[in-house]
């Protein structure tokens, strides 16, 4: 992707209104006089502008990439090409996981702008989790999304040529990968200007992280895996802020970090964010019965996200494993079939170990890195917040350094449960 940006300009409300009024299909979809369309900027993410536009007939969501990181400002430039990769990823995900991503209505490459279906009454899942809401349809939807997008873009389903073309199509999204490489896999473990944590309570823990060579080896192995293992097309930022939900529907949004990477990075992101919701729960106001029910649901969800993902992924592999990896001609007859099935189980065990490690990395970055999440941030009492965060970090350190000791997902939820009432020693 070149930066073909002479025509780029940031579309604030008036310019956006004029632009949309010039697109006949969208004008009809919105309906009424464009002068009366309600336009609101609602972006609360770290990178982009997001507008909701409503007319007399309907509404749309408009996302425009800014040439810099919104969270930090113009001092941190970021390529507009991320809008291209997001559009490409959304198109692929719509093909593979139909109904689980927002419908695409319009894309303008020069403006780095995409118009999508307005998701209503969906909310950002993270906000729902902070409020203690349970989502009964989530496991089925997110595991279908992950199993299908990961399997069908992997060497298990594709020819070698198709796979390499896929890698090439996303290879230019390296600036977004670099954000992940720095903010997740490096900065939390060293002194970095943009790091922050709940001070002074976690000062000691932050220093321990910077001095923990077992942890530095473990995070470096994960970083290498992230950089050098193009297994499948990843969403690349699959946290609960990238998922919109109602109690019965799930939509995955915002794949601007998409690239070909290790599958465990996406699966680990989902598990990590559920585990953080679990540990944060202790710091939020909830009626006692509701708290217990919510926390039990979250841990149950951690377990079923992994088990259902693994079941669906294996089912796809058995039925549609026609890619160039594991040629079927090498596994003929009963003996071959049995050996291939054993190999599939070994593959899933390796993927589980990597998922556990990546989940741990995702937890630690949200507590010591630049970008935090509201699960913890909305706990007003800083000491309480630090207690929840320290519990999450203790679990994450174990998951990262001893990932292989977690053989099954119940080992992860069991360890989380044991830390529920653990009282950490805080600094300050
Ligand atoms: C500077 S961007 C910070 C974070 O926001 C995105 O959601 C990604 O998680 C990224 O790491
Ligand atoms: Mg995002």
Short mmCIF file of C-alpha atoms and ligand atoms in Angstrom, two decimals:
data_model
loop_
_atom_site.label_atom_id
_atom_site.label_comp_id
_atom_site.label_asym_id
_atom_site.label_seq_id
_atom_site.Cartn_x
_atom_site.Cartn_y
_atom_site.Cartn_z
CA UNK A 1 0.00 0.00 0.00
CA UNK A 2 1.35 3.38 -0.98
CA UNK A 3 0.46 6.53 0.89
CA UNK A 4 -1.66 7.91 -2.03
CA UNK A 5 -2.90 10.66 0.19
CA UNK A 6 -3.18 13.88 -1.76
CA UNK A 7 -6.96 13.63 -1.52
CA UNK A 8 -6.95 12.79 2.17
CA UNK A 9 -8.57 15.23 4.54
CA UNK A 10 -10.12 14.69 7.93
CA UNK A 11 -13.89 14.78 7.53
CA UNK A 12 -15.44 16.52 10.48
CA UNK A 13 -19.19 16.87 10.72
CA UNK A 14 -19.96 19.33 7.90
CA UNK A 15 -17.55 17.77 5.41
CA UNK A 16 -18.81 14.29 6.25
CA UNK A 17 -22.42 15.37 5.71
CA UNK A 18 -21.54 16.73 2.24
CA UNK A 19 -19.53 13.64 1.40
CA UNK A 20 -22.30 11.22 2.34
CA UNK A 21 -24.95 13.32 0.60
CA UNK A 22 -22.95 12.76 -2.60
CA UNK A 23 -23.27 8.96 -2.35
CA UNK A 24 -26.74 8.06 -3.72
CA UNK A 25 -27.07 4.63 -2.05
CA UNK A 26 -26.13 5.89 1.36
CA UNK A 27 -28.27 9.00 0.94
CA UNK A 28 -31.28 6.78 0.28
CA UNK A 29 -30.42 4.45 3.14
CA UNK A 30 -30.26 7.39 5.55
CA UNK A 31 -33.29 9.17 4.11
CA UNK A 32 -34.60 12.72 4.52
CA UNK A 33 -32.80 15.99 4.08
CA UNK A 34 -29.02 15.63 4.63
CA UNK A 35 -29.08 18.93 6.49
CA UNK A 36 -31.14 17.20 9.17
CA UNK A 37 -29.03 14.07 9.57
CA UNK A 38 -27.80 13.66 13.14
CA UNK A 39 -24.02 13.19 13.14
CA UNK A 40 -22.20 12.27 16.35
CA UNK A 41 -18.54 11.41 16.84
CA UNK A 42 -18.46 8.42 19.18
CA UNK A 43 -14.93 7.05 18.79
CA UNK A 44 -13.58 5.94 22.15
CA UNK A 45 -10.80 3.73 20.77
CA UNK A 46 -7.15 4.65 20.63
CA UNK A 47 -6.68 5.35 16.92
CA UNK A 48 -9.58 6.62 14.78
CA UNK A 49 -12.60 8.83 14.31
CA UNK A 50 -15.95 7.02 14.42
CA UNK A 51 -19.21 8.75 13.55
CA UNK A 52 -22.79 7.59 13.87
CA UNK A 53 -25.01 9.18 11.24
CA UNK A 54 -28.79 8.94 11.43
CA UNK A 55 -31.41 10.02 8.92
CA UNK A 56 -35.18 9.54 8.75
CA UNK A 57 -34.89 5.98 7.35
CA UNK A 58 -31.85 4.53 9.06
CA UNK A 59 -28.32 4.92 10.37
CA UNK A 60 -24.73 4.07 9.49
CA UNK A 61 -21.35 3.98 11.22
CA UNK A 62 -18.45 5.80 9.56
CA UNK A 63 -14.86 5.10 10.55
CA UNK A 64 -11.99 7.26 9.35
CA UNK A 65 -8.33 6.62 10.13
CA UNK A 66 -6.35 9.60 11.41
CA UNK A 67 -2.74 10.02 10.26
CA UNK A 68 -1.63 9.66 13.87
CA UNK A 69 -2.46 7.74 17.06
CA UNK A 70 -5.51 9.45 18.53
CA UNK A 71 -4.65 8.40 22.08
CA UNK A 72 -1.29 10.18 21.94
CA UNK A 73 -1.67 12.87 19.27
CA UNK A 74 0.13 14.11 16.17
CA UNK A 75 3.54 13.39 17.69
CA UNK A 76 2.91 9.70 16.90
CA UNK A 77 2.23 9.38 13.15
CA UNK A 78 0.54 6.21 11.93
CA UNK A 79 -0.07 5.14 8.31
CA UNK A 80 -3.56 5.65 6.92
CA UNK A 81 -3.09 2.35 5.05
CA UNK A 82 -4.45 0.59 8.14
CA UNK A 83 -7.93 1.46 6.84
CA UNK A 84 -7.14 -0.55 3.71
CA UNK A 85 -6.09 -3.60 5.75
CA UNK A 86 -9.12 -3.27 7.98
CA UNK A 87 -11.41 -3.22 4.94
CA UNK A 88 -9.61 -6.21 3.44
CA UNK A 89 -9.85 -8.16 6.70
CA UNK A 90 -13.52 -7.30 7.21
CA UNK A 91 -14.29 -8.46 3.67
CA UNK A 92 -12.51 -11.77 4.28
CA UNK A 93 -14.13 -12.24 7.68
CA UNK A 94 -17.58 -11.52 6.19
CA UNK A 95 -16.93 -14.28 3.64
CA UNK A 96 -15.72 -16.78 6.25
CA UNK A 97 -17.84 -15.88 9.27
CA UNK A 98 -20.95 -14.46 7.71
CA UNK A 99 -23.18 -12.44 10.07
CA UNK A 100 -20.47 -12.05 12.71
CA UNK A 101 -18.96 -8.80 11.39
CA UNK A 102 -20.73 -5.55 10.43
CA UNK A 103 -21.89 -5.28 6.81
CA UNK A 104 -19.63 -3.12 4.66
CA UNK A 105 -21.46 -0.35 2.81
CA UNK A 106 -18.72 1.84 1.31
CA UNK A 107 -14.95 2.28 1.33
CA UNK A 108 -12.84 5.22 0.16
CA UNK A 109 -9.17 4.29 -0.01
CA UNK A 110 -7.87 7.87 -0.37
CA UNK A 111 -9.87 9.12 2.60
CA UNK A 112 -9.06 5.99 4.65
CA UNK A 113 -12.77 5.87 5.35
CA UNK A 114 -15.18 2.96 5.66
CA UNK A 115 -18.95 3.03 6.08
CA UNK A 116 -20.56 0.11 7.87
CA UNK A 117 -23.90 -1.08 9.07
CA UNK A 118 -24.92 0.67 12.30
CA UNK A 119 -24.93 -1.93 15.06
CA UNK A 120 -27.92 -1.14 17.25
CA UNK A 121 -28.71 -1.87 20.07
CA UNK A 122 -25.31 -3.58 20.37
CA UNK A 123 -22.81 -2.21 22.86
CA UNK A 124 -19.07 -2.69 23.27
CA UNK A 125 -18.77 -5.98 25.15
CA UNK A 126 -16.22 -4.61 27.61
CA UNK A 127 -18.78 -2.05 28.83
CA UNK A 128 -21.31 -4.82 29.34
CA UNK A 129 -18.80 -6.90 31.28
CA UNK A 130 -17.95 -3.97 33.54
CA UNK A 131 -21.69 -3.66 34.26
CA UNK A 132 -21.78 -7.37 35.13
CA UNK A 133 -23.86 -8.48 32.14
CA UNK A 134 -23.74 -12.08 30.93
CA UNK A 135 -23.86 -12.92 27.23
CA UNK A 136 -25.29 -16.40 26.62
CA UNK A 137 -24.74 -16.33 22.83
CA UNK A 138 -21.13 -15.16 23.01
CA UNK A 139 -19.30 -18.49 23.18
CA UNK A 140 -20.98 -19.97 20.15
CA UNK A 141 -20.46 -16.82 18.07
CA UNK A 142 -16.87 -16.01 18.98
CA UNK A 143 -15.73 -19.61 18.62
CA UNK A 144 -17.36 -19.87 15.20
CA UNK A 145 -15.65 -16.61 14.24
CA UNK A 146 -12.21 -17.74 15.41
CA UNK A 147 -12.41 -21.33 14.20
CA UNK A 148 -13.55 -20.35 10.70
CA UNK A 149 -11.35 -17.29 10.12
CA UNK A 150 -8.25 -19.04 11.46
CA UNK A 151 -8.80 -22.44 9.89
CA UNK A 152 -9.79 -21.24 6.40
CA UNK A 153 -6.81 -18.86 6.11
CA UNK A 154 -4.31 -21.49 7.24
CA UNK A 155 -2.20 -24.07 5.39
CA UNK A 156 -4.63 -26.70 6.65
CA UNK A 157 -7.27 -25.34 4.25
CA UNK A 158 -5.34 -23.45 1.54
CA UNK A 159 -2.88 -24.31 -1.17
CA UNK A 160 0.63 -22.99 -0.57
CA UNK A 161 0.16 -20.38 -3.31
CA UNK A 162 -3.13 -19.09 -1.88
CA UNK A 163 -1.64 -18.89 1.57
CA UNK A 164 1.41 -16.95 0.40
CA UNK A 165 -0.77 -14.52 -1.51
CA UNK A 166 -2.73 -13.96 1.69
CA UNK A 167 0.45 -13.26 3.63
CA UNK A 168 1.60 -10.83 0.94
CA UNK A 169 -1.72 -8.97 0.92
CA UNK A 170 -1.32 -8.06 4.60
CA UNK A 171 2.48 -7.80 4.82
CA UNK A 172 2.37 -4.01 4.48
CA UNK A 173 0.47 -3.63 7.74
CA UNK A 174 3.76 -3.71 9.62
CA UNK A 175 3.31 -0.37 11.39
CA UNK A 176 0.35 -1.81 13.27
CA UNK A 177 2.31 -4.99 14.02
CA UNK A 178 5.10 -2.79 15.37
CA UNK A 179 2.68 -1.22 17.85
CA UNK A 180 1.91 -4.71 19.15
CA UNK A 181 5.58 -5.72 19.14
CA UNK A 182 6.44 -2.69 21.26
CA UNK A 183 3.40 -2.21 23.48
CA UNK A 184 2.67 -5.85 24.25
CA UNK A 185 5.94 -7.72 23.88
CA UNK A 186 8.57 -5.21 24.95
CA UNK A 187 7.67 -2.02 26.81
CA UNK A 188 5.95 -3.46 29.91
CA UNK A 189 9.21 -5.28 30.73
CA UNK A 190 11.54 -2.26 30.53
CA UNK A 191 11.53 1.40 31.40
CA UNK A 192 9.48 3.07 28.67
CA UNK A 193 8.18 6.61 28.67
CA UNK A 194 4.62 5.61 27.89
CA UNK A 195 4.25 2.87 30.49
CA UNK A 196 1.96 3.53 33.41
CA UNK A 197 0.46 1.52 36.24
CA UNK A 198 -1.51 2.01 39.42
CA UNK A 199 1.14 3.85 41.40
CA UNK A 200 2.38 3.72 44.04
CA UNK A 201 0.72 0.37 44.82
CA UNK A 202 2.18 -1.52 41.86
CA UNK A 203 5.60 0.19 41.81
CA UNK A 204 7.28 -2.86 43.31
CA UNK A 205 5.59 -5.26 40.91
CA UNK A 206 6.58 -3.09 37.94
CA UNK A 207 10.21 -3.21 39.10
CA UNK A 208 10.00 -7.00 39.57
CA UNK A 209 8.77 -7.38 36.00
CA UNK A 210 11.74 -5.39 34.72
CA UNK A 211 14.14 -7.66 36.59
CA UNK A 212 12.52 -11.06 35.94
CA UNK A 213 14.70 -12.83 33.38
CA UNK A 214 12.47 -15.92 33.21
CA UNK A 215 9.68 -13.60 32.20
CA UNK A 216 11.90 -11.76 29.72
CA UNK A 217 12.80 -15.05 28.02
CA UNK A 218 9.15 -16.13 27.92
CA UNK A 219 7.88 -12.83 26.48
CA UNK A 220 10.72 -12.79 23.93
CA UNK A 221 9.78 -16.27 22.73
CA UNK A 222 6.20 -15.11 22.33
CA UNK A 223 7.37 -12.00 20.49
CA UNK A 224 9.35 -14.13 18.06
CA UNK A 225 6.35 -16.37 17.55
CA UNK A 226 4.22 -13.29 16.84
CA UNK A 227 6.74 -11.92 14.35
CA UNK A 228 7.78 -15.11 12.58
CA UNK A 229 4.78 -17.47 12.39
CA UNK A 230 2.30 -16.51 9.68
CA UNK A 231 -0.12 -19.34 10.47
CA UNK A 232 -3.40 -17.62 9.61
CA UNK A 233 -5.09 -14.28 9.06
CA UNK A 234 -5.50 -12.81 12.53
CA UNK A 235 -7.91 -10.15 13.66
CA UNK A 236 -4.88 -8.90 15.54
CA UNK A 237 -6.63 -6.99 18.34
CA UNK A 238 -9.41 -9.29 19.47
CA UNK A 239 -10.14 -7.83 22.90
CA UNK A 240 -13.60 -7.20 24.33
CA UNK A 241 -13.44 -3.59 23.08
CA UNK A 242 -13.37 -5.01 19.52
CA UNK A 243 -16.57 -6.98 20.03
CA UNK A 244 -20.10 -5.58 20.03
CA UNK A 245 -22.91 -7.54 21.60
CA UNK A 246 -26.52 -7.86 22.57
CA UNK A 247 -27.56 -10.75 24.76
CA UNK A 248 -28.14 -12.83 21.64
CA UNK A 249 -25.84 -11.33 18.98
CA UNK A 250 -22.11 -10.85 18.56
CA UNK A 251 -20.27 -8.73 15.99
CA UNK A 252 -16.49 -8.52 15.74
CA UNK A 253 -15.28 -5.06 14.71
CA UNK A 254 -12.01 -3.13 14.19
CA UNK A 255 -9.57 -5.59 12.54
CA UNK A 256 -7.09 -2.85 11.60
CA UNK A 257 -4.26 -4.86 13.21
CA UNK A 258 -4.97 -7.79 10.85
CA UNK A 259 -1.98 -9.72 9.49
CA UNK A 260 -0.81 -13.32 9.12
CA UNK A 261 0.40 -14.42 12.52
CA UNK A 262 0.11 -17.17 15.14
CA UNK A 263 -3.44 -18.32 15.86
CA UNK A 264 -2.92 -18.36 19.61
CA UNK A 265 -2.61 -14.57 19.57
CA UNK A 266 -6.31 -14.12 18.71
CA UNK A 267 -7.60 -16.90 20.94
CA UNK A 268 -5.39 -15.72 23.79
CA UNK A 269 -6.73 -12.17 23.42
CA UNK A 270 -10.30 -13.32 24.04
CA UNK A 271 -9.33 -15.45 27.05
CA UNK A 272 -7.16 -12.67 28.53
CA UNK A 273 -9.93 -10.12 28.38
CA UNK A 274 -12.40 -12.47 30.04
CA UNK A 275 -9.86 -13.21 32.78
CA UNK A 276 -9.37 -9.48 33.33
CA UNK A 277 -13.16 -9.03 33.58
CA UNK A 278 -13.09 -11.78 36.24
CA UNK A 279 -10.38 -10.15 38.35
CA UNK A 280 -11.84 -6.65 37.90
CA UNK A 281 -15.24 -7.81 39.10
CA UNK A 282 -14.12 -7.71 42.76
CA UNK A 283 -13.56 -3.96 42.41
CA UNK A 284 -16.96 -3.11 40.93
CA UNK A 285 -20.19 -2.47 42.81
CA UNK A 286 -22.45 -5.52 42.43
CA UNK A 287 -25.12 -7.15 44.54
CA UNK A 288 -23.46 -10.18 46.25
CA UNK A 289 -25.50 -12.85 44.42
CA UNK A 290 -24.97 -11.09 41.11
CA UNK A 291 -21.22 -10.92 41.68
CA UNK A 292 -20.92 -14.65 42.28
CA UNK A 293 -23.13 -15.48 39.29
CA UNK A 294 -21.21 -13.12 37.00
CA UNK A 295 -17.81 -14.41 38.07
CA UNK A 296 -18.91 -18.03 37.67
CA UNK A 297 -20.24 -17.21 34.21
CA UNK A 298 -16.99 -15.51 33.17
CA UNK A 299 -14.85 -18.49 34.18
CA UNK A 300 -17.28 -20.91 32.57
CA UNK A 301 -17.01 -18.75 29.43
CA UNK A 302 -13.20 -18.93 29.52
CA UNK A 303 -13.49 -22.72 29.57
CA UNK A 304 -16.07 -23.02 26.81
CA UNK A 305 -14.39 -20.46 24.56
CA UNK A 306 -11.36 -22.74 24.44
CA UNK A 307 -13.22 -26.06 24.33
CA UNK A 308 -15.73 -24.96 21.69
CA UNK A 309 -13.04 -23.27 19.61
CA UNK A 310 -10.94 -26.43 19.69
CA UNK A 311 -13.94 -28.63 18.87
CA UNK A 312 -15.01 -26.49 15.91
CA UNK A 313 -11.48 -26.08 14.59
CA UNK A 314 -10.88 -29.84 14.70
CA UNK A 315 -14.23 -30.51 13.05
CA UNK A 316 -13.28 -28.19 10.17
CA UNK A 317 -9.88 -29.84 9.86
CA UNK A 318 -11.38 -33.36 9.73
CA UNK A 319 -14.01 -32.38 7.16
CA UNK A 320 -12.19 -29.78 5.07
CA UNK A 321 -8.48 -30.25 5.66
CA UNK A 322 -7.61 -30.09 1.98
CA UNK A 323 -4.75 -27.59 2.25
CA UNK A 324 -1.17 -28.37 1.27
CA UNK A 325 -0.12 -29.09 4.87
CA UNK A 326 -0.59 -32.70 6.04
CA UNK A 327 -1.20 -34.15 2.54
CA UNK A 328 -3.94 -36.73 2.82
CA UNK A 329 -1.95 -39.08 0.57
CA UNK A 330 0.57 -39.50 3.40
CA UNK A 331 -2.11 -40.72 5.82
CA UNK A 332 -3.89 -43.45 3.90
CA UNK A 333 -5.77 -46.33 5.50
CA UNK A 334 -6.72 -46.95 9.11
CA UNK A 335 -3.16 -46.60 10.36
CA UNK A 336 -2.75 -43.27 8.57
CA UNK A 337 -6.10 -41.93 9.80
CA UNK A 338 -5.26 -42.81 13.40
CA UNK A 339 -1.83 -41.19 13.14
CA UNK A 340 -3.26 -38.03 11.59
CA UNK A 341 -5.88 -37.77 14.33
CA UNK A 342 -3.16 -38.10 16.98
CA UNK A 343 -1.24 -35.36 15.20
CA UNK A 344 -4.31 -33.11 15.20
CA UNK A 345 -4.55 -33.55 18.97
CA UNK A 346 -0.86 -32.70 19.35
CA UNK A 347 -1.36 -29.61 17.17
CA UNK A 348 -4.21 -28.42 19.40
CA UNK A 349 -2.11 -29.00 22.53
CA UNK A 350 0.68 -26.85 21.09
CA UNK A 351 -1.86 -24.19 20.10
CA UNK A 352 -3.30 -24.29 23.63
CA UNK A 353 0.13 -23.70 25.19
CA UNK A 354 0.75 -20.74 22.88
CA UNK A 355 -2.72 -19.40 23.59
CA UNK A 356 -2.01 -19.49 27.33
CA UNK A 357 1.25 -17.56 26.79
CA UNK A 358 -0.31 -14.93 24.55
CA UNK A 359 -3.22 -14.47 26.97
CA UNK A 360 -0.71 -13.75 29.73
CA UNK A 361 1.08 -11.17 27.55
CA UNK A 362 -2.24 -9.46 26.87
CA UNK A 363 -3.00 -9.19 30.58
CA UNK A 364 0.36 -7.75 31.58
CA UNK A 365 0.32 -5.09 28.82
CA UNK A 366 -3.04 -3.72 30.07
CA UNK A 367 -1.67 -3.25 33.58
CA UNK A 368 1.83 -1.88 32.92
CA UNK A 369 1.82 -0.60 29.32
CA UNK A 370 0.42 2.45 27.54
CA UNK A 371 -3.13 1.29 26.77
CA UNK A 372 -5.21 0.21 29.73
CA UNK A 373 -8.80 -1.01 29.82
CA UNK A 374 -11.90 0.18 31.63
CA UNK A 375 -12.35 -3.18 33.40
CA UNK A 376 -9.65 -2.02 35.80
CA UNK A 377 -9.61 1.73 35.12
CA UNK A 378 -13.20 2.20 36.29
CA UNK A 379 -12.34 0.85 39.74
CA UNK A 380 -12.10 4.26 41.39
CA UNK A 381 -10.38 3.19 44.59
CA UNK A 382 -6.75 2.86 43.45
CA UNK A 383 -5.81 0.38 46.19
CA UNK A 384 -8.72 -1.89 45.26
CA UNK A 385 -7.79 -1.56 41.59
CA UNK A 386 -4.19 -2.50 42.39
CA UNK A 387 -5.35 -5.60 44.28
CA UNK A 388 -7.41 -6.79 41.28
CA UNK A 389 -4.53 -6.01 38.91
CA UNK A 390 -1.92 -7.75 41.08
CA UNK A 391 -4.05 -10.92 41.12
CA UNK A 392 -4.30 -10.84 37.35
CA UNK A 393 -0.55 -10.30 37.03
CA UNK A 394 0.23 -13.20 39.36
CA UNK A 395 -1.87 -15.51 37.19
CA UNK A 396 -0.36 -14.07 34.01
CA UNK A 397 3.22 -14.55 35.17
CA UNK A 398 2.57 -18.22 35.84
CA UNK A 399 0.79 -18.63 32.52
CA UNK A 400 3.68 -17.08 30.67
CA UNK A 401 6.65 -18.67 32.39
CA UNK A 402 5.07 -22.08 32.89
CA UNK A 403 2.64 -22.15 29.99
CA UNK A 404 3.17 -25.86 29.36
CA UNK A 405 2.16 -26.70 32.95
CA UNK A 406 -1.36 -25.57 32.03
CA UNK A 407 -2.43 -28.74 30.23
CA UNK A 408 -6.16 -28.05 29.99
CA UNK A 409 -8.27 -24.91 30.22
CA UNK A 410 -9.57 -25.91 33.67
CA UNK A 411 -5.98 -25.47 34.89
CA UNK A 412 -6.25 -21.79 33.92
CA UNK A 413 -9.67 -21.19 35.49
CA UNK A 414 -8.65 -23.21 38.57
CA UNK A 415 -5.58 -21.01 39.05
CA UNK A 416 -7.70 -17.87 38.57
CA UNK A 417 -10.24 -19.08 41.14
CA UNK A 418 -7.48 -19.71 43.69
CA UNK A 419 -6.32 -16.09 43.35
CA UNK A 420 -9.78 -14.62 43.90
CA UNK A 421 -9.18 -13.74 47.57
CA UNK A 422 -5.38 -13.62 47.50
CA UNK A 423 -4.09 -10.47 49.23
CA UNK A 424 -1.01 -9.14 47.43
CA UNK A 425 1.66 -7.08 49.19
CA UNK A 426 1.35 -3.64 47.67
CA UNK A 427 3.92 -0.84 47.56
CA UNK A 428 3.25 2.60 48.95
C1 LIG B 1 -1.36 3.08 20.39
S1 LIG B 1 -2.59 1.92 20.13
C2 LIG B 1 -2.81 1.11 21.62
C3 LIG B 1 -3.64 -0.07 21.54
O1 LIG B 1 -4.92 0.24 21.02
C4 LIG B 1 -5.38 -0.82 20.21
O2 LIG B 1 -6.66 -1.20 20.58
C5 LIG B 1 -4.37 -1.93 20.34
O3 LIG B 1 -4.70 -2.83 21.38
C6 LIG B 1 -3.14 -1.17 20.63
O4 LIG B 1 -2.12 -1.94 21.22
MG1 LIG B 2 -9.43 -1.12 17.94
#
